[in-house]
Structures are given as structure tokens and as C-alpha cells.
Tab-separated table of C-alpha atoms in Angstrom:
chain	number	residue	atom	x	y	z
A	1	MET	CA	-10.594	30.037	-8.954
A	2	GLU	CA	-7.577	31.224	-8.339
A	3	LEU	CA	-5.308	30.574	-5.438
A	4	GLU	CA	-3.306	34.227	-4.327
A	5	LEU	CA	0.187	33.415	-5.315
A	6	GLN	CA	3.337	34.434	-6.463
A	7	PRO	CA	6.497	33.057	-9.131
A	8	LEU	CA	8.141	29.878	-6.932
A	9	ASN	CA	11.601	31.440	-8.510
A	10	LEU	CA	12.960	28.555	-8.765
A	11	PRO	CA	16.035	27.519	-10.919
A	12	SER	CA	15.090	25.348	-14.034
A	13	ASP	CA	18.122	23.487	-15.077
A	14	ASP	CA	20.175	24.444	-18.465
A	15	LYS	CA	17.704	24.004	-21.213
A	16	ARG	CA	14.800	21.873	-18.915
A	17	LEU	CA	12.282	22.910	-16.830
A	18	ILE	CA	12.596	23.042	-13.473
A	19	ILE	CA	14.333	19.640	-12.333
A	20	ILE	CA	14.639	18.570	-7.775
A	21	ALA	CA	15.907	15.353	-7.737
A	22	GLY	CA	17.796	13.173	-4.844
A	23	PRO	CA	17.727	10.022	-2.647
A	24	CYS	CA	14.579	8.968	-1.662
A	25	SER	CA	15.780	9.370	2.196
A	26	ALA	CA	19.330	10.856	3.507
A	27	GLU	CA	20.954	8.086	4.719
A	28	THR	CA	23.904	9.140	4.913
A	29	GLU	CA	26.109	11.830	4.931
A	30	GLU	CA	28.751	10.644	2.053
A	31	GLN	CA	25.482	9.106	0.523
A	32	VAL	CA	23.873	12.426	0.997
A	33	LEU	CA	27.551	14.522	-1.027
A	34	THR	CA	27.735	11.942	-3.459
A	35	THR	CA	24.411	11.901	-4.836
A	36	ALA	CA	23.871	15.913	-4.716
A	37	ASN	CA	27.849	16.618	-7.026
A	38	GLN	CA	26.803	14.252	-9.417
A	39	LEU	CA	23.554	15.459	-9.688
A	40	LYS	CA	25.124	19.261	-9.835
A	41	LYS	CA	27.668	17.919	-12.852
A	42	ALA	CA	24.368	16.978	-14.904
A	43	GLY	CA	23.118	20.637	-14.748
A	44	CYS	CA	20.484	19.624	-12.074
A	45	LYS	CA	20.022	23.255	-9.399
A	46	ILE	CA	17.488	22.004	-6.816
A	47	PHE	CA	18.716	18.602	-4.744
A	48	ARG	CA	15.620	16.624	-2.519
A	49	ALA	CA	16.004	13.953	0.005
A	50	GLY	CA	13.886	12.607	2.608
A	51	VAL	CA	14.775	13.526	6.105
A	52	TRP	CA	11.828	12.586	7.757
A	53	LYS	CA	10.269	9.065	6.061
A	54	PRO	CA	6.480	8.101	6.896
A	55	ARG	CA	6.612	4.069	6.618
A	56	THR	CA	3.297	2.673	5.985
A	57	LYS	CA	4.268	-0.033	8.744
A	58	PRO	CA	6.088	0.437	11.827
A	59	GLY	CA	10.660	-1.114	11.740
A	60	GLY	CA	10.969	-0.173	7.689
A	61	PHE	CA	13.977	3.410	8.063
A	62	GLU	CA	12.324	6.185	8.630
A	63	GLY	CA	14.478	8.726	8.253
A	64	HIS	CA	17.725	10.012	11.153
A	65	GLY	CA	15.559	13.613	11.400
A	66	GLU	CA	17.498	16.273	12.566
A	67	LYS	CA	20.919	14.295	12.725
A	68	ALA	CA	20.557	14.975	8.476
A	69	LEU	CA	19.853	18.656	8.664
A	70	PRO	CA	23.288	19.683	8.340
A	71	TRP	CA	24.337	17.031	5.959
A	72	LEU	CA	22.091	18.809	3.134
A	73	ARG	CA	23.214	22.602	4.144
A	74	GLU	CA	26.753	20.895	3.192
A	75	VAL	CA	25.066	20.347	0.249
A	76	LYS	CA	24.370	24.063	-0.328
A	77	GLU	CA	27.638	25.636	1.065
A	78	THR	CA	29.393	23.307	-1.276
A	79	THR	CA	27.691	23.176	-4.944
A	80	GLY	CA	25.370	25.912	-4.340
A	81	MET	CA	21.888	23.864	-5.221
A	82	LEU	CA	18.885	24.440	-3.038
A	83	ILE	CA	17.696	22.513	-0.769
A	84	ALA	CA	14.170	20.348	-0.215
A	85	THR	CA	13.068	18.036	2.307
A	86	GLU	CA	9.319	16.705	3.044
A	87	VAL	CA	8.049	17.891	6.085
A	88	ALA	CA	4.449	16.427	8.192
A	89	THR	CA	4.648	19.290	11.134
A	90	PRO	CA	5.610	21.951	13.354
A	91	GLU	CA	8.554	20.459	14.240
A	92	HIS	CA	9.706	19.493	10.513
A	93	VAL	CA	8.988	23.079	9.250
A	94	GLU	CA	10.853	24.655	12.624
A	95	LEU	CA	14.367	22.936	11.987
A	96	ALA	CA	14.351	22.864	8.509
A	97	LEU	CA	13.898	26.521	8.685
A	98	LYS	CA	16.886	26.626	10.901
A	99	TYR	CA	19.302	24.179	8.820
A	100	GLY	CA	18.307	26.629	6.040
A	101	ILE	CA	16.054	24.379	3.477
A	102	ASP	CA	14.785	26.311	0.055
A	103	VAL	CA	11.645	24.135	-0.426
A	104	LEU	CA	9.845	22.475	1.391
A	105	TRP	CA	7.276	20.240	0.110
A	106	VAL	CA	4.300	17.622	1.872
A	107	GLY	CA	3.528	14.142	1.489
A	108	ALA	CA	0.228	13.061	0.099
A	109	ARG	CA	-0.613	10.591	3.397
A	110	THR	CA	-0.059	14.649	5.018
A	111	SER	CA	-2.262	16.450	2.283
A	112	ALA	CA	-5.012	13.878	3.430
A	113	ASN	CA	-5.224	15.285	6.653
A	114	PRO	CA	-6.673	18.878	6.470
A	115	PHE	CA	-6.453	18.373	10.795
A	116	ALA	CA	-2.119	18.495	9.764
A	117	MET	CA	-2.352	20.472	7.061
A	118	GLN	CA	-4.066	23.795	9.136
A	119	THR	CA	-0.937	22.793	11.637
A	120	LEU	CA	1.831	22.462	9.315
A	121	ALA	CA	-0.554	26.234	7.533
A	122	ASP	CA	-0.511	27.752	11.183
A	123	SER	CA	3.547	26.970	11.673
A	124	LEU	CA	4.073	27.997	8.821
A	125	LYS	CA	2.181	32.227	8.437
A	126	GLY	CA	4.204	34.941	8.294
A	127	VAL	CA	7.148	33.019	6.363
A	128	ASP	CA	8.010	32.819	2.274
A	129	ILE	CA	9.478	29.711	1.337
A	130	PRO	CA	8.225	27.764	-1.551
A	131	VAL	CA	5.588	25.240	-0.668
A	132	LEU	CA	5.047	21.853	-2.743
A	133	VAL	CA	1.798	19.707	-2.081
A	134	LYS	CA	1.822	16.277	-3.321
A	135	ASN	CA	-1.783	14.719	-3.906
A	136	PRO	CA	-3.459	12.722	-1.385
A	137	VAL	CA	-2.791	8.807	-1.324
A	138	ASN	CA	-6.688	8.596	-2.133
A	139	PRO	CA	-8.093	10.767	-5.997
A	140	ASP	CA	-9.931	13.623	-3.696
A	141	ILE	CA	-9.551	16.732	-5.320
A	142	GLU	CA	-11.415	18.915	-3.196
A	143	LEU	CA	-8.658	17.706	-0.154
A	144	TRP	CA	-6.040	18.180	-2.488
A	145	ILE	CA	-7.147	21.648	-3.520
A	146	GLY	CA	-8.158	22.090	0.380
A	147	ALA	CA	-4.977	22.025	1.162
A	148	LEU	CA	-3.273	23.790	-1.438
A	149	GLU	CA	-6.695	26.581	0.146
A	150	ARG	CA	-4.975	26.451	3.626
A	151	LEU	CA	-1.849	27.106	3.689
A	152	ASN	CA	-2.675	30.057	1.394
A	153	GLN	CA	-4.535	31.246	3.665
A	154	ALA	CA	-1.483	31.211	5.736
A	155	GLY	CA	0.930	33.826	3.804
A	156	ILE	CA	1.996	30.981	1.335
A	157	LYS	CA	2.456	32.693	-2.183
A	158	ARG	CA	5.407	30.620	-3.549
A	159	MET	CA	3.300	27.012	-4.275
A	160	ALA	CA	3.147	24.283	-6.666
A	161	ALA	CA	1.248	21.223	-6.732
A	162	ILE	CA	3.003	17.610	-7.341
A	163	HIS	CA	1.219	14.795	-8.917
A	164	ARG	CA	2.274	11.533	-7.811
A	165	GLY	CA	-0.399	9.322	-8.511
A	166	PHE	CA	-2.909	7.233	-6.336
A	167	SER	CA	-3.199	4.380	-3.471
A	168	SER	CA	-4.982	1.509	-5.585
A	169	TYR	CA	-5.176	-1.645	-3.891
A	170	ASP	CA	-5.224	-3.183	-7.586
A	171	LYS	CA	-1.080	-2.789	-8.910
A	172	LYS	CA	-0.525	-3.876	-12.321
A	173	ILE	CA	1.848	-1.653	-14.089
A	174	TYR	CA	2.232	1.680	-11.557
A	175	ARG	CA	2.570	2.022	-7.813
A	176	ASN	CA	0.647	4.216	-7.206
A	177	LEU	CA	-2.078	4.249	-10.465
A	178	PRO	CA	-1.450	8.486	-12.100
A	179	MET	CA	-5.567	9.351	-13.381
A	180	TRP	CA	-3.972	12.056	-15.208
A	181	GLN	CA	-7.781	13.401	-15.683
A	182	ILE	CA	-7.343	14.502	-12.115
A	183	PRO	CA	-3.822	16.635	-12.118
A	184	ILE	CA	-5.616	18.172	-15.669
A	185	GLU	CA	-9.245	18.902	-13.780
A	186	LEU	CA	-6.723	21.048	-11.469
A	187	ARG	CA	-5.381	22.865	-13.870
A	188	ARG	CA	-8.677	24.147	-15.167
A	189	ARG	CA	-9.808	24.869	-11.420
A	190	VAL	CA	-6.804	26.887	-10.740
A	191	ARG	CA	-4.995	27.366	-13.603
A	192	ASN	CA	-2.507	29.676	-12.184
A	193	LEU	CA	-1.185	27.133	-10.333
A	194	PRO	CA	2.678	24.824	-11.243
A	195	ILE	CA	2.297	21.701	-11.117
A	196	PHE	CA	4.782	19.808	-10.556
A	197	CYS	CA	5.089	15.365	-11.830
A	198	ASP	CA	6.821	12.672	-9.617
A	199	PRO	CA	7.117	10.044	-11.722
A	200	SER	CA	9.517	7.857	-9.116
A	201	HIS	CA	6.291	7.012	-7.091
A	202	ILE	CA	3.818	7.168	-10.377
A	203	GLY	CA	5.991	4.541	-11.195
A	204	GLY	CA	8.019	2.636	-8.447
A	205	SER	CA	10.330	1.377	-11.255
A	206	ARG	CA	13.577	2.795	-12.695
A	207	GLU	CA	12.350	1.852	-16.193
A	208	LEU	CA	9.414	3.606	-16.001
A	209	ILE	CA	10.481	7.298	-15.343
A	210	ALA	CA	11.572	8.577	-19.093
A	211	PRO	CA	7.887	7.462	-20.516
A	212	LEU	CA	6.564	9.225	-17.245
A	213	CYS	CA	8.859	12.754	-17.571
A	214	GLN	CA	7.690	12.854	-21.009
A	215	GLN	CA	3.765	12.350	-20.026
A	216	ALA	CA	3.963	14.742	-17.887
A	217	MET	CA	5.706	17.282	-20.633
A	218	ASP	CA	3.478	16.364	-22.915
A	219	LEU	CA	0.161	17.111	-20.445
A	220	GLY	CA	2.560	20.594	-19.985
A	221	PHE	CA	3.830	20.308	-16.670
A	222	ASN	CA	5.955	22.875	-15.163
A	223	GLY	CA	8.158	20.873	-13.694
A	224	LEU	CA	9.462	17.465	-12.480
A	225	ILE	CA	10.808	15.756	-8.984
A	226	VAL	CA	12.203	12.956	-9.577
A	227	GLU	CA	14.891	10.833	-7.218
A	228	SER	CA	18.257	10.208	-7.838
A	229	HIS	CA	20.813	8.263	-5.853
A	230	HIS	CA	24.004	7.487	-6.646
A	231	GLU	CA	23.997	3.891	-6.085
A	232	PRO	CA	19.748	2.783	-5.966
A	233	ASP	CA	19.613	-0.679	-5.558
A	234	LYS	CA	21.731	0.449	-2.603
A	235	ALA	CA	19.073	2.324	-1.159
A	236	TRP	CA	17.815	2.383	2.508
A	237	SER	CA	14.373	2.648	0.958
A	238	ASP	CA	12.350	2.708	-2.765
A	239	ALA	CA	15.562	1.148	-3.825
A	240	LYS	CA	13.688	0.756	-7.224
A	241	GLN	CA	12.499	3.028	-7.755
A	242	GLN	CA	15.466	5.300	-7.516
A	243	VAL	CA	18.121	6.128	-11.385
A	244	THR	CA	22.062	7.634	-11.141
A	245	PRO	CA	22.688	11.067	-11.956
A	246	GLU	CA	23.715	9.837	-15.336
A	247	VAL	CA	20.499	7.863	-16.391
A	248	LEU	CA	18.763	11.110	-15.311
A	249	ASP	CA	20.159	13.147	-17.444
A	250	TYR	CA	20.624	11.099	-20.411
A	251	ILE	CA	16.318	10.852	-19.342
A	252	LEU	CA	15.786	14.975	-19.309
A	253	SER	CA	18.058	14.954	-22.674
A	254	LEU	CA	15.837	13.411	-23.833
A	255	VAL	CA	12.258	14.662	-22.632
A	256	VAL	CA	10.662	17.190	-25.431
A	257	LEU	CA	9.330	20.203	-24.135
A	258	ARG	CA	5.875	21.411	-25.767
A	259	ASN	CA	4.534	24.402	-26.579
A	260	GLU	CA	0.853	25.943	-25.736
A	261	THR	CA	0.889	28.668	-26.589
A	262	ILE	CA	1.193	28.525	-30.704
A	263	SER	CA	-1.143	28.201	-32.207
A	264	THR	CA	-2.120	27.979	-36.303
A	265	GLU	CA	-5.495	27.923	-38.648
A	266	ASP	CA	-5.094	24.124	-39.577
A	267	ILE	CA	-4.962	23.401	-35.545
A	268	ALA	CA	-8.013	26.162	-35.106
A	269	ALA	CA	-9.484	24.047	-38.405
A	270	LEU	CA	-9.264	21.148	-36.158
A	271	ARG	CA	-10.951	22.358	-33.129
A	272	LYS	CA	-13.844	23.065	-34.795
A	273	GLN	CA	-14.546	19.935	-35.503
A	274	ILE	CA	-13.941	19.015	-32.199
A	275	ASP	CA	-16.544	21.362	-31.983
A	276	GLU	CA	-19.320	19.794	-34.625
A	277	LEU	CA	-18.961	16.670	-33.112
A	278	ASP	CA	-19.416	16.816	-29.390
A	279	ASP	CA	-22.676	19.178	-30.757
A	280	GLN	CA	-23.879	15.843	-32.370
A	281	LEU	CA	-22.526	13.803	-30.025
A	282	MET	CA	-24.897	16.120	-27.525
A	283	GLU	CA	-28.173	15.988	-29.807
A	284	LEU	CA	-27.448	12.213	-30.117
A	285	LEU	CA	-26.891	11.729	-26.173
A	286	ALA	CA	-30.627	13.987	-26.145
A	287	LYS	CA	-32.356	11.658	-28.558
A	288	ARG	CA	-30.831	8.322	-26.523
A	289	MET	CA	-32.137	10.203	-23.167
A	290	ARG	CA	-35.963	10.614	-24.457
A	291	VAL	CA	-35.620	6.521	-25.991
A	292	CYS	CA	-35.461	6.150	-22.140
A	293	ARG	CA	-37.770	7.663	-20.940
A	294	GLU	CA	-40.724	5.762	-23.399
A	295	ILE	CA	-38.564	2.872	-21.517
A	296	GLY	CA	-39.063	3.512	-18.016
A	297	GLN	CA	-42.911	4.459	-19.356
A	298	TYR	CA	-43.557	1.001	-20.221
A	299	LYS	CA	-41.972	-0.341	-17.192
A	300	LYS	CA	-44.008	1.640	-15.194
A	301	GLU	CA	-47.215	0.825	-16.529
A	302	HIS	CA	-46.036	-2.720	-16.439
A	303	ASN	CA	-44.775	-2.610	-13.032
A	304	MET	CA	-41.006	-3.855	-14.040
A	305	THR	CA	-37.803	-2.882	-12.344
A	306	VAL	CA	-35.807	-0.363	-13.524
A	307	LEU	CA	-32.615	-1.642	-13.709
A	308	GLN	CA	-31.940	-5.060	-16.559
A	309	THR	CA	-29.070	-5.979	-15.009
A	310	SER	CA	-28.367	-8.760	-17.795
A	311	ARG	CA	-29.328	-5.790	-20.297
A	312	TYR	CA	-26.093	-3.036	-18.695
A	313	ASP	CA	-24.203	-6.551	-19.469
A	314	GLU	CA	-25.050	-6.752	-22.608
A	315	ILE	CA	-24.201	-2.885	-23.653
A	316	LEU	CA	-21.336	-2.768	-21.859
A	317	ASP	CA	-20.043	-6.143	-23.765
A	318	LYS	CA	-21.058	-5.435	-26.877
A	319	ARG	CA	-19.903	-1.615	-27.231
A	320	GLY	CA	-15.909	-2.962	-25.629
A	321	ALA	CA	-15.772	-5.543	-28.185
A	322	GLN	CA	-16.802	-2.322	-30.943
A	323	GLY	CA	-14.386	-0.389	-29.126
A	324	THR	CA	-11.668	-1.669	-29.890
A	325	GLN	CA	-12.729	-2.749	-33.483
A	326	CYS	CA	-12.488	1.342	-33.127
A	327	GLY	CA	-9.377	1.307	-31.633
A	328	ILE	CA	-10.225	2.395	-28.482
A	329	SER	CA	-9.373	1.653	-24.877
A	330	PRO	CA	-12.191	-0.852	-23.569
A	331	SER	CA	-11.402	0.792	-19.796
A	332	PHE	CA	-12.643	4.253	-21.771
A	333	VAL	CA	-15.411	2.832	-23.032
A	334	LYS	CA	-16.985	1.309	-20.473
A	335	THR	CA	-16.438	3.980	-18.127
A	336	VAL	CA	-18.332	5.717	-20.551
A	337	PHE	CA	-20.949	3.526	-20.915
A	338	GLU	CA	-21.327	3.530	-17.647
A	339	ALA	CA	-21.872	7.141	-17.578
A	340	VAL	CA	-24.536	6.696	-19.787
A	341	HIS	CA	-26.278	3.838	-18.291
A	342	GLU	CA	-26.019	5.788	-14.763
A	343	GLU	CA	-27.939	8.852	-15.842
A	344	SER	CA	-29.959	6.470	-18.204
A	345	VAL	CA	-31.803	4.764	-15.185
A	346	ARG	CA	-32.004	8.189	-12.992
A	347	GLN	CA	-34.197	9.350	-15.956
A	348	GLN	CA	-36.367	5.882	-15.632
A	349	ILE	CA	-36.580	5.640	-11.456
A	350	GLU	CA	-38.227	9.655	-11.713
A	351	ILE	CA	-40.252	8.888	-14.756
A	352	VAL	CA	-42.079	5.316	-12.434
A	353	ASN	CA	-42.096	7.539	-9.774
A	354	GLU	CA	-43.910	10.523	-11.324
A	355	LYS	CA	-47.459	11.108	-9.853
């Protein structure tokens, strides 16, 4: 699938890629200008700051709204940097355009709501401005694509997606689970769409920003949107996931950019091996399913239930341990065999219910 897109025409960082950086929230005029000037010295060309801040619970700092927009405009006038902020309503769009905002982004809570997205799309008709859309809070690629399509159908041609991870009840390492397979699938389905990574919201802590930036580049992402504050520990929102401009500059200096287009005979030969192994995997899966159907026939003849829970647990435990010995992630093995088992059960149910 392709959207009707035009190049973003956003400046890239010196010797690097497109970087959008700045504090989570525009707190004070001094904070905004100090951070912006430090980022300018570090080579950043696009400054971001949240003016309207959707908070999970009432009582937190929800942004200054219009009061902060002149501060961003001053950043543009004094540093020459482009300025970016999040919008969630037509009123936000109107005010952002009034104060000369150069780049808009749509947050995860808004992109999850088709009604809100359509209202935003309607308010942007006839406007030529880059709009970046964060993934919805829940891992639903159709919602993400739908949000992008609504804007595109309204005439927004300069667009990109932002991968900021997905909310999860079980928070361990990350604030929002990366679930890299979803932006990878987005790229497969919408091939001409640039994708940015938001390592601040995925990681939730500054220690994770560097490895997440590199992982995004390893996957061929087109840019980064990173939260940076001149005094991050004193930030009014999301303090733990912000870094100083100096630290951000250091992180970016270490990021290795990958070349997507180079192809050699060596990698072509290795890919051929992968294709051959995939063929063998498909043949083995087909053989496994034939055996499963024979088992299904036996269960039908002996009036047995299709699902045998103890056998399922045995398979997962055994293959998980085997995966560890083979250097394969147990979680990956579990995912694979859950899918294999689901298909096995489906085929056995077909046999049991045959007339």
C-alpha cells in the first residue's frame, strides 16, 4: 500500500539524520530558550516541546497552552531552528499555525481515536505542513494506518510515523514495549512512509536512549525524536527519560548509520541459504500438520477432546528449554509453538467436525 506522499523536506542534523529534540514540556521561557540554544550548538535543527500535555491522571502539569507558543516562536527567530509541537484538537492546530509552528505531531492517545483523527484531519485540509503520527497506545497497526490515511485523504502529503512503543500492564525494562515487529510490518505495508523512533517514550529512562537509538538505525528508521532538557532532573514532566543536549550530542555521535542499499554476492548467497531453509521449514510444518490431522481422526473415533492441556504444556516446556540450548530466545520459541499449536488445534477441530 502507498500513501500519496511528498518528501518531508526537513533538515538533517550535521553528519547525521533527521533529529527532533527538545524538552517534554515547555515549562518556562528561560527553560525553552536555554535548552534550544544548547541543542543548536549541538547541531540540532528541529526543536520540539510539548505545549498541551495529555496526562494520564488529573493534577499533573498539563502544559501552558497558548502561553508557551510565543516561546517556541522566539526559538525559531533567535536560533533559526524549526519548531515542533503536539496537537490533539482543531483549536490546537489553529493556534500552532498562528504562531508559526513548522512541524506537528499527533500523540498516541489521539491516534487511537478515529473520531479525534477525523476531526484533526478536517482541521488540516488545505494546510501544507509536515505531520508525524505516533503509534496508538495499544498495538493495533490498523488504527495506526487508519490515522495516517485520514490525514492523507485530507491533503496532508508530508507525513511520517513515530514509533513510541506500546502500553503494557507488565512493565519490566521498558516504559512502553518496543514490539519492533509492528513498525517493521508498517514499513512493509506502507513502503513510502518515513518512520521515526521515539526512544524516550519507549525506554522511559535516559539509560536506554542510546541502545534504542542504535536499534532504530539498525532497522532502517529515518529519524529520531528525543526528549532533551538543560536540567532534566528538574523537569516538570517525564524527568527520568530526558537527557541534556550535551549527552544527546554524545549519544548521536556514537550512533552507526546503516546502508540499506548495498548488496554483495556474499549476502546474496546467505539469503539463498535462508530461502532454502525456509522451504524446508514449510515442508516440515506441512508434515507436522498431516500428523496432527491423523491425531484428530483418532480423537474423533475415540470421542476425545481436541485440546489436551497437559500435552500443550509439555511441548512448550520442552521446546523452550531446547531453544535456550540452541541460543534462541525462550519467548520466541514460545511464540512460535503457540502459533503452531493453534493451527494444529484448528486442523484437528476440522477433522472432528467433518460429517
